[in-house]
Coordinates of C-alpha atoms and ligand atoms in Angstrom, one line a residue:
X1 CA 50.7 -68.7 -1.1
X2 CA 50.9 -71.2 1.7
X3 CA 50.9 -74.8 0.6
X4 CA 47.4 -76.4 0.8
X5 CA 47.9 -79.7 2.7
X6 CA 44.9 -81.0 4.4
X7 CA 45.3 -82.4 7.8
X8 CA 43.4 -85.3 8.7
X9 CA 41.6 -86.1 12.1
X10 CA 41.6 -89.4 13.7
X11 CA 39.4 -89.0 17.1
X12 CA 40.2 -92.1 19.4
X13 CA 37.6 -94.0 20.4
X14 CA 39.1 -94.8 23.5
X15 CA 37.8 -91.6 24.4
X16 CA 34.0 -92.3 23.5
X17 CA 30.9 -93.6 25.4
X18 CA 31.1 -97.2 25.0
X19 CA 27.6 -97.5 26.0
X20 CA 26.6 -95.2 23.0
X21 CA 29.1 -96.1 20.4
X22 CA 26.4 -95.7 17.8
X23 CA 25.4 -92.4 18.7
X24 CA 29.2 -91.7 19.2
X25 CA 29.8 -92.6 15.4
X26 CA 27.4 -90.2 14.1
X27 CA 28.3 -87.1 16.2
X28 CA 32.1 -87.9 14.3
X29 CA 30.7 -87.5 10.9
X30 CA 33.2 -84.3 10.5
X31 CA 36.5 -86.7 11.7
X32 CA 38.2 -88.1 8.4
X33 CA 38.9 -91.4 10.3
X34 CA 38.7 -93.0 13.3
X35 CA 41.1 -94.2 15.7
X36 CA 41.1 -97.2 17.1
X37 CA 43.6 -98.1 20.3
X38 CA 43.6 -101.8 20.3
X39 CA 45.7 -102.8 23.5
X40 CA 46.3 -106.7 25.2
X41 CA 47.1 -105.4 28.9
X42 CA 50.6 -106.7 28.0
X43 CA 52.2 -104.6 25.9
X44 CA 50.6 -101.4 27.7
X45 CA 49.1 -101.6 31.0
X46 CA 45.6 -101.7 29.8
X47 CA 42.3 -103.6 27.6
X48 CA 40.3 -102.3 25.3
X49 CA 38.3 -103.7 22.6
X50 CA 39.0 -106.4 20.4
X51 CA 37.5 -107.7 17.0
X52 CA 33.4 -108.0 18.2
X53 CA 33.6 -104.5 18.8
X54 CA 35.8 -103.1 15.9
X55 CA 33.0 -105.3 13.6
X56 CA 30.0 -103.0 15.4
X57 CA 32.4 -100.0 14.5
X58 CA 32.6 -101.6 10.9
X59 CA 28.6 -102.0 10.3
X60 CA 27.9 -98.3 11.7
X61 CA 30.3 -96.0 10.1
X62 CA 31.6 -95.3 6.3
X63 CA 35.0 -93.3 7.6
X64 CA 38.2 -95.1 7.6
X65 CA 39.6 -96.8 10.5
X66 CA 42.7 -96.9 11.7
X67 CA 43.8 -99.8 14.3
X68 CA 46.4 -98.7 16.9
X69 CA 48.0 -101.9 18.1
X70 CA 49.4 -101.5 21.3
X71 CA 49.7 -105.0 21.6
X72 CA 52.3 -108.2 22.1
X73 CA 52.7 -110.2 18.4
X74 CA 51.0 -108.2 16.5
X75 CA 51.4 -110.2 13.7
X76 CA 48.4 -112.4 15.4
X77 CA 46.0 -109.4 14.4
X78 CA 46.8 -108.4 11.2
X79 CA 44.4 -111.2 9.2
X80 CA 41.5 -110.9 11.1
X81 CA 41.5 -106.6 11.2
X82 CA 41.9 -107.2 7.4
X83 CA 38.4 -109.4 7.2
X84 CA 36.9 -106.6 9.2
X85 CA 38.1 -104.0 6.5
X86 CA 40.1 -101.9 8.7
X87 CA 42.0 -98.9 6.3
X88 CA 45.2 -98.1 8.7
X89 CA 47.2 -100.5 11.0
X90 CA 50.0 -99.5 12.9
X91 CA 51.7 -101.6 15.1
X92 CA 54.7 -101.1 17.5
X93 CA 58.5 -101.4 16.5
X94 CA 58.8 -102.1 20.4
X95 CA 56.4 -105.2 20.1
X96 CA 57.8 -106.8 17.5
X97 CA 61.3 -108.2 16.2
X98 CA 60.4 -108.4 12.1
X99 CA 58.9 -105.3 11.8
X100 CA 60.4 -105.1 8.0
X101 CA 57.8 -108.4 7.2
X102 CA 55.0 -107.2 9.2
X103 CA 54.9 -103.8 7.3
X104 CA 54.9 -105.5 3.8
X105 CA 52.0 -108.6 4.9
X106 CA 49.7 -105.4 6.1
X107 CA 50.3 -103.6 2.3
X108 CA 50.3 -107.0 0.7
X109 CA 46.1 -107.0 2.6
X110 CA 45.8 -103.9 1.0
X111 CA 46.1 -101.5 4.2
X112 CA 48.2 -99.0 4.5
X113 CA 51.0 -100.1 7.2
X114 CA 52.1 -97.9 9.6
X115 CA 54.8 -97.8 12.7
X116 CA 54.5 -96.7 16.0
X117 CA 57.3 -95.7 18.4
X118 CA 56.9 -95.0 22.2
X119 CA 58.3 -91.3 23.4
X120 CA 61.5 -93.5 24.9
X121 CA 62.4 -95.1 21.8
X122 CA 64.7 -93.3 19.2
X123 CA 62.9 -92.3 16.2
X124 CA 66.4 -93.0 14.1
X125 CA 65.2 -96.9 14.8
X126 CA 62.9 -96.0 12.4
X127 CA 65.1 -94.8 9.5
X128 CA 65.7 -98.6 8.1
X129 CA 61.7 -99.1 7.4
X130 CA 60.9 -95.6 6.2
X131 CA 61.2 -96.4 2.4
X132 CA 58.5 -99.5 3.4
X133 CA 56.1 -97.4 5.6
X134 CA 52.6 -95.6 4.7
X135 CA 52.9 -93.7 8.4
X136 CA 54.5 -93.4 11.2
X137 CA 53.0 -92.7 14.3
X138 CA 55.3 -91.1 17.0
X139 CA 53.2 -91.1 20.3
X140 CA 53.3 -87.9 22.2
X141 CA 52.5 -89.6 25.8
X142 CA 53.4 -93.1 26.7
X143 CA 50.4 -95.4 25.6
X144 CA 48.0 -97.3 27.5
X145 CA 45.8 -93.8 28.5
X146 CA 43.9 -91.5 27.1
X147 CA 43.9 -87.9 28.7
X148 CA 47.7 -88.1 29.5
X149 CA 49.9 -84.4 29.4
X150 CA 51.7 -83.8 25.9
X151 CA 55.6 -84.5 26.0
X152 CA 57.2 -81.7 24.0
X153 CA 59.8 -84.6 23.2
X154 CA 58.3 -85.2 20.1
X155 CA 59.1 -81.9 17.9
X156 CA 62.8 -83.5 18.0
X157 CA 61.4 -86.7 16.5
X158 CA 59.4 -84.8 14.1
X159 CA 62.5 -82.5 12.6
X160 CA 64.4 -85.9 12.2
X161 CA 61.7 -87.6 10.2
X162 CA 60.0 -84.5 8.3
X163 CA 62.8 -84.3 5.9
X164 CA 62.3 -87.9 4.9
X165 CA 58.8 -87.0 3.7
X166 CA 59.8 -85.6 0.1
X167 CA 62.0 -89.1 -0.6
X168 CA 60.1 -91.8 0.7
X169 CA 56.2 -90.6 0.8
X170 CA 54.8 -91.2 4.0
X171 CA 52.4 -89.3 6.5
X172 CA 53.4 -88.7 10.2
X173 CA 50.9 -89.3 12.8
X174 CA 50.8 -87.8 16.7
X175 CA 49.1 -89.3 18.8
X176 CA 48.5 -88.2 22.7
X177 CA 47.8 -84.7 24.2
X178 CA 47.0 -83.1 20.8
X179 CA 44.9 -80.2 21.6
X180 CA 44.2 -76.9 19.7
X181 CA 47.1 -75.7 21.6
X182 CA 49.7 -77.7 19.6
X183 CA 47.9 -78.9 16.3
X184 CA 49.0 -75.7 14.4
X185 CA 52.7 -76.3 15.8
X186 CA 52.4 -79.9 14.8
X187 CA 51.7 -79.3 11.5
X188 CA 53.7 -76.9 10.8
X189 CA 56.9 -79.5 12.4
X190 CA 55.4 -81.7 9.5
X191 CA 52.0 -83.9 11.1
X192 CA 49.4 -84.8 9.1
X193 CA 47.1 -86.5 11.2
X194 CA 46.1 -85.6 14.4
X195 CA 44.9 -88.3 16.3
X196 CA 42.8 -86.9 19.8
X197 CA 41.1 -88.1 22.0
X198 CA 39.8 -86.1 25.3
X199 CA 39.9 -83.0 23.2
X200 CA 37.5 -84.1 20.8
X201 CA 35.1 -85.7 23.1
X202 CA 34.3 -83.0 25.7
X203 CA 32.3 -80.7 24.1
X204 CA 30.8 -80.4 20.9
X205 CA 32.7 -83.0 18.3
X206 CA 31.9 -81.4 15.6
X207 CA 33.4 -78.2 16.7
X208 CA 36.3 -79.9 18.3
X209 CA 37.5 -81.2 15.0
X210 CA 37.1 -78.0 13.3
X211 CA 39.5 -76.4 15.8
X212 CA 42.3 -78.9 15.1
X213 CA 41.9 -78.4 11.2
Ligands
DX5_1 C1 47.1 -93.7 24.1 C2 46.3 -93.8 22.8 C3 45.8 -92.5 22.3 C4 44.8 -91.9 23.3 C5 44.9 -90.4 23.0 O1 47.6 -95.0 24.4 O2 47.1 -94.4 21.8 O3 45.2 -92.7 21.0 O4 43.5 -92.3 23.1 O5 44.1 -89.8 23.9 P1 44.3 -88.2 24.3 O6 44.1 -87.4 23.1 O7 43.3 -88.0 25.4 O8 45.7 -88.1 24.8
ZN2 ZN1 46.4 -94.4 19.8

């Protein structure tokens, strides 16, 4: 019998109708947490939404959320996304030069502390922090965009880190292009949550998500 793992969805928000956000948030009640892509126009080309907004999310929705910070010192963020009772943070090994402390003050909050690692970066970077992590996220387009074109780059990454899983107990997220035309090879290469944005949001959400499980 096939192993029952349960894949989680994160849609991204960055793909919603800011003007609705509230409507957004209950057309997701199927997602098992959200996504959040927090970025400074620094680190990535691009501005989001910073902690106002991510407080609204807070007040109208019980699901988990996870903050993506595509951001410059993201050790400036970590207090205040802990106040708002944010679940997930992931921040960028690219961004930051103590990546080893930051993981360990986001546990020490009580979040689970993940890494992030841009399609150019080697994922082997990673191997030093894996016995420290909660998740990794490998992105699977370059961030700062939603709707960008998957880059098949990251099944290499994925047979690198997979293995790692058994030892050191982390999930692997993707994040970028994820469609129901990879999430079955994605999990299978060892994801286990699929973060998506544009797929989820045209058409019917509910629908969406239960394609990608
Ligand atoms: C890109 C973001 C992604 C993005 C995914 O910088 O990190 O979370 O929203 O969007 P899609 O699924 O449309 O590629
Ligand atoms: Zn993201």
């Amino acid at each position: 019998m096939a192993e029952d793992k349960k894949t989680l969805v994160a849609p991204s928000l960055l793909a919603s109708d800011f003007c609705d956000l509230k409507q957004e948030l209950k057309k997701l009640a199927q997602a098992d947490m959200l996504h959040l892509d927090i970025m400074d126009n620094h680190f990535v080309p691009n501005l989001t939404f910073g902690f106002p907004v991510i407080q609204a999310i807070r007040d109208n929705t019980k699901l988990p959320l996870d903050a993506h910070l595509m951001v410059e010192r993201p050790e400036d963020y970590v207090q205040k996304l802990a106040e708002i009772g944010v679940e997930y943070i992931s921040f960028h090994l690219e961004a930051t030069v103590h990546s080893h402390r930051l993981l360990n003050q986001i546990k020490s909050l009580g979040i689970k502390a993940g890494v992030a690692i841009n399609p150019g970066t080697a994922v082997s970077l990673l191997q030093p922090l894996l016995a420290e992590v909660d998740f990794v996220l490998l992105m699977s387009v370059n961030p700062g965009f939603g709707g960008q074109s998957f880059l098949p780059l990251v099944y290499d990454k994925l047979a690198y880190l997979a293995p790692y899983k058994k030892k050191h107990q982390f999930q692997i997220q993707v994040d970028g292009g994820v469609s129901d035309k990879n999430a079955k090879d994605l999990v299978q290469a060892g994801v286990d949550i699929l973060v998506a944005g544009s797929f989820v949001f045209r058409g019917d959400y509910s629908e969406k998500i239960g394609l990608l499980k």
